[in-house]
Coordinates of C-alpha atoms in Angstrom, one line a residue:
M1 CA -2.0 8.3 -13.0
E2 CA 0.4 7.8 -10.4
N3 CA 1.9 4.5 -10.4
Y4 CA 0.6 3.0 -13.6
P5 CA 2.9 0.3 -15.5
G6 CA 5.4 1.6 -18.1
F7 CA 4.9 5.0 -17.3
P8 CA 7.4 6.1 -14.3
E9 CA 6.8 9.6 -14.3
G10 CA 3.0 9.4 -14.3
I11 CA 0.8 10.2 -16.8
S12 CA -2.8 11.9 -17.2
G13 CA -5.7 10.1 -17.6
Q14 CA -6.7 11.8 -20.9
D15 CA -3.1 10.8 -22.1
L16 CA -3.4 7.5 -21.1
A17 CA -6.8 7.2 -22.9
D18 CA -5.3 8.9 -26.0
L19 CA -2.5 6.3 -26.2
L20 CA -4.8 3.3 -25.9
S21 CA -7.7 4.9 -28.2
R22 CA -4.8 5.0 -31.0
Q23 CA -3.7 1.6 -30.1
A24 CA -7.2 -0.1 -30.6
E25 CA -7.8 1.8 -33.7
I26 CA -4.0 0.6 -34.9
A27 CA -5.6 -2.8 -34.1
G28 CA -8.7 -2.3 -36.1
A29 CA -11.1 -0.9 -33.5
E30 CA -13.6 1.5 -34.8
F31 CA -15.2 3.9 -32.2
R32 CA -18.5 5.4 -32.7
T33 CA -20.8 7.6 -30.6
I34 CA -24.3 6.6 -30.7
A35 CA -27.3 7.3 -28.7
P36 CA -29.6 6.7 -27.3
V37 CA -29.6 2.6 -27.5
E38 CA -33.1 1.4 -27.7
A39 CA -32.1 -2.5 -27.3
I40 CA -29.0 -5.2 -27.2
R41 CA -30.0 -8.7 -28.3
P42 CA -27.5 -11.1 -29.1
D43 CA -26.6 -12.4 -32.7
G44 CA -24.4 -15.6 -32.3
C45 CA -21.1 -14.2 -31.1
D46 CA -21.7 -10.9 -31.8
Y47 CA -24.6 -8.5 -30.4
V48 CA -27.1 -6.1 -32.4
L49 CA -27.7 -2.5 -31.0
T50 CA -31.0 -0.3 -31.8
V51 CA -30.1 2.9 -32.4
N52 CA -32.6 5.2 -33.5
G53 CA -34.3 2.6 -35.2
E54 CA -31.0 1.4 -37.1
E55 CA -29.1 -1.6 -36.2
V56 CA -25.5 -1.4 -35.5
G57 CA -23.5 -4.6 -35.1
A58 CA -20.7 -5.2 -32.6
R59 CA -18.7 -7.6 -31.3
V60 CA -18.4 -6.2 -27.6
V61 CA -20.5 -3.9 -26.2
I62 CA -19.1 -1.8 -23.1
L63 CA -21.8 0.2 -20.8
A64 CA -19.9 3.2 -19.7
T65 CA -22.4 5.0 -18.1
G66 CA -20.9 6.7 -15.6
A67 CA -20.3 6.8 -11.9
I68 CA -23.3 9.2 -10.0
P69 CA -21.1 11.0 -7.6
K70 CA -23.1 11.2 -4.4
K71 CA -23.6 14.8 -3.7
L72 CA -23.8 16.4 -0.2
G73 CA -26.8 19.1 -1.0
V74 CA -25.1 21.8 1.2
P75 CA -25.2 25.6 0.1
G76 CA -22.6 26.1 -2.6
E77 CA -21.9 23.2 -3.7
A78 CA -23.9 23.3 -7.1
E79 CA -22.7 27.0 -7.4
F80 CA -19.3 26.2 -6.9
T81 CA -19.1 22.4 -8.8
G82 CA -16.4 22.6 -11.4
R83 CA -14.9 25.8 -9.9
G84 CA -13.2 23.9 -7.1
V85 CA -15.9 21.6 -5.8
S86 CA -15.1 18.5 -7.5
W87 CA -15.6 14.6 -7.3
C88 CA -13.0 13.3 -9.3
A89 CA -9.0 13.7 -7.7
T90 CA -7.4 11.8 -10.7
C91 CA -8.9 14.0 -12.9
D92 CA -8.7 17.4 -11.6
G93 CA -5.8 16.8 -8.9
P94 CA -3.2 18.4 -11.2
L95 CA -5.5 21.8 -10.6
Y96 CA -5.1 21.8 -6.9
R97 CA -1.1 21.4 -6.8
D98 CA 0.3 23.2 -3.7
K99 CA -3.3 24.1 -2.3
V100 CA -5.5 23.1 0.7
V101 CA -7.8 20.7 0.1
A102 CA -11.0 19.1 1.7
V103 CA -11.7 15.5 0.9
V104 CA -15.2 14.9 2.1
G105 CA -16.0 10.9 2.9
G106 CA -15.1 8.0 5.3
G107 CA -14.8 5.2 2.9
D108 CA -12.1 3.6 0.8
A109 CA -12.7 5.5 -2.0
A110 CA -12.0 9.1 0.1
T111 CA -9.1 7.6 1.8
Q112 CA -7.6 6.8 -1.9
E113 CA -8.3 10.5 -3.2
A114 CA -6.9 12.0 -0.1
L115 CA -3.8 9.5 -0.8
Y116 CA -3.4 10.5 -4.3
L117 CA -4.3 14.3 -3.5
S118 CA -1.5 14.0 -0.8
K119 CA 1.4 14.0 -3.4
L120 CA 0.0 17.2 -5.2
A121 CA -2.0 19.3 -2.9
G122 CA 0.2 21.3 -0.2
E123 CA -2.4 20.3 2.5
V124 CA -5.3 17.5 2.4
H125 CA -8.4 17.3 4.8
L126 CA -10.0 14.3 5.3
I127 CA -13.5 14.8 6.7
H128 CA -16.2 12.5 7.9
R129 CA -19.3 12.4 9.5
R130 CA -19.3 9.5 11.7
E131 CA -16.7 8.8 14.6
E132 CA -15.1 6.3 13.1
F133 CA -13.6 5.7 9.3
R134 CA -15.3 2.5 7.5
L135 CA -11.9 1.3 5.8
P136 CA -10.3 -1.9 4.9
R137 CA -7.8 -2.7 7.3
V138 CA -5.1 -2.0 4.9
F139 CA -6.2 1.5 4.0
K140 CA -6.8 2.4 8.0
S141 CA -2.5 2.7 8.4
D142 CA -2.6 4.7 4.7
A143 CA -4.9 7.1 6.1
S144 CA -3.3 7.7 9.2
S145 CA 0.0 8.4 7.3
I146 CA -1.1 10.7 4.1
P147 CA 1.7 13.3 4.2
R148 CA 0.7 17.1 5.2
S149 CA -2.8 15.8 6.1
S150 CA -5.3 15.6 9.1
C151 CA -8.4 13.6 9.2
T152 CA -11.4 15.5 10.9
S153 CA -14.7 13.8 12.3
P154 CA -16.8 14.4 15.1
T155 CA -16.0 13.9 18.5

């Protein structure tokens, strides 16, 4: 993660997660991996989760269900997932240091991924299927100034 407060040289997402977990444990947090959750009900200011028929109490419940990536459905996508095809630049970006990378998408998420990768990769291609990128105004100037990059859309 680049530009995260307190880490002038940046920090990997995994290293930051490890530090946050350690700090939370020191403060008294208890981490459990439990699944599947069958029900959640309030109990005063707390919550009770039903897991495999057992009740588990919690002050806070964080639903971290993950993001479902949008797949292209093109030949090679499934075959190369995890071997060059990825959906997370911050997770896998360091694997592509000094390499030629293509980011597919035209919204702000794709632009942010391309901006991040431009600091690592040797070259970044931002590929979009429409004539124009769907970006907030603040990202349009960023997208056109990504170092070592090109933006491609149909003509």
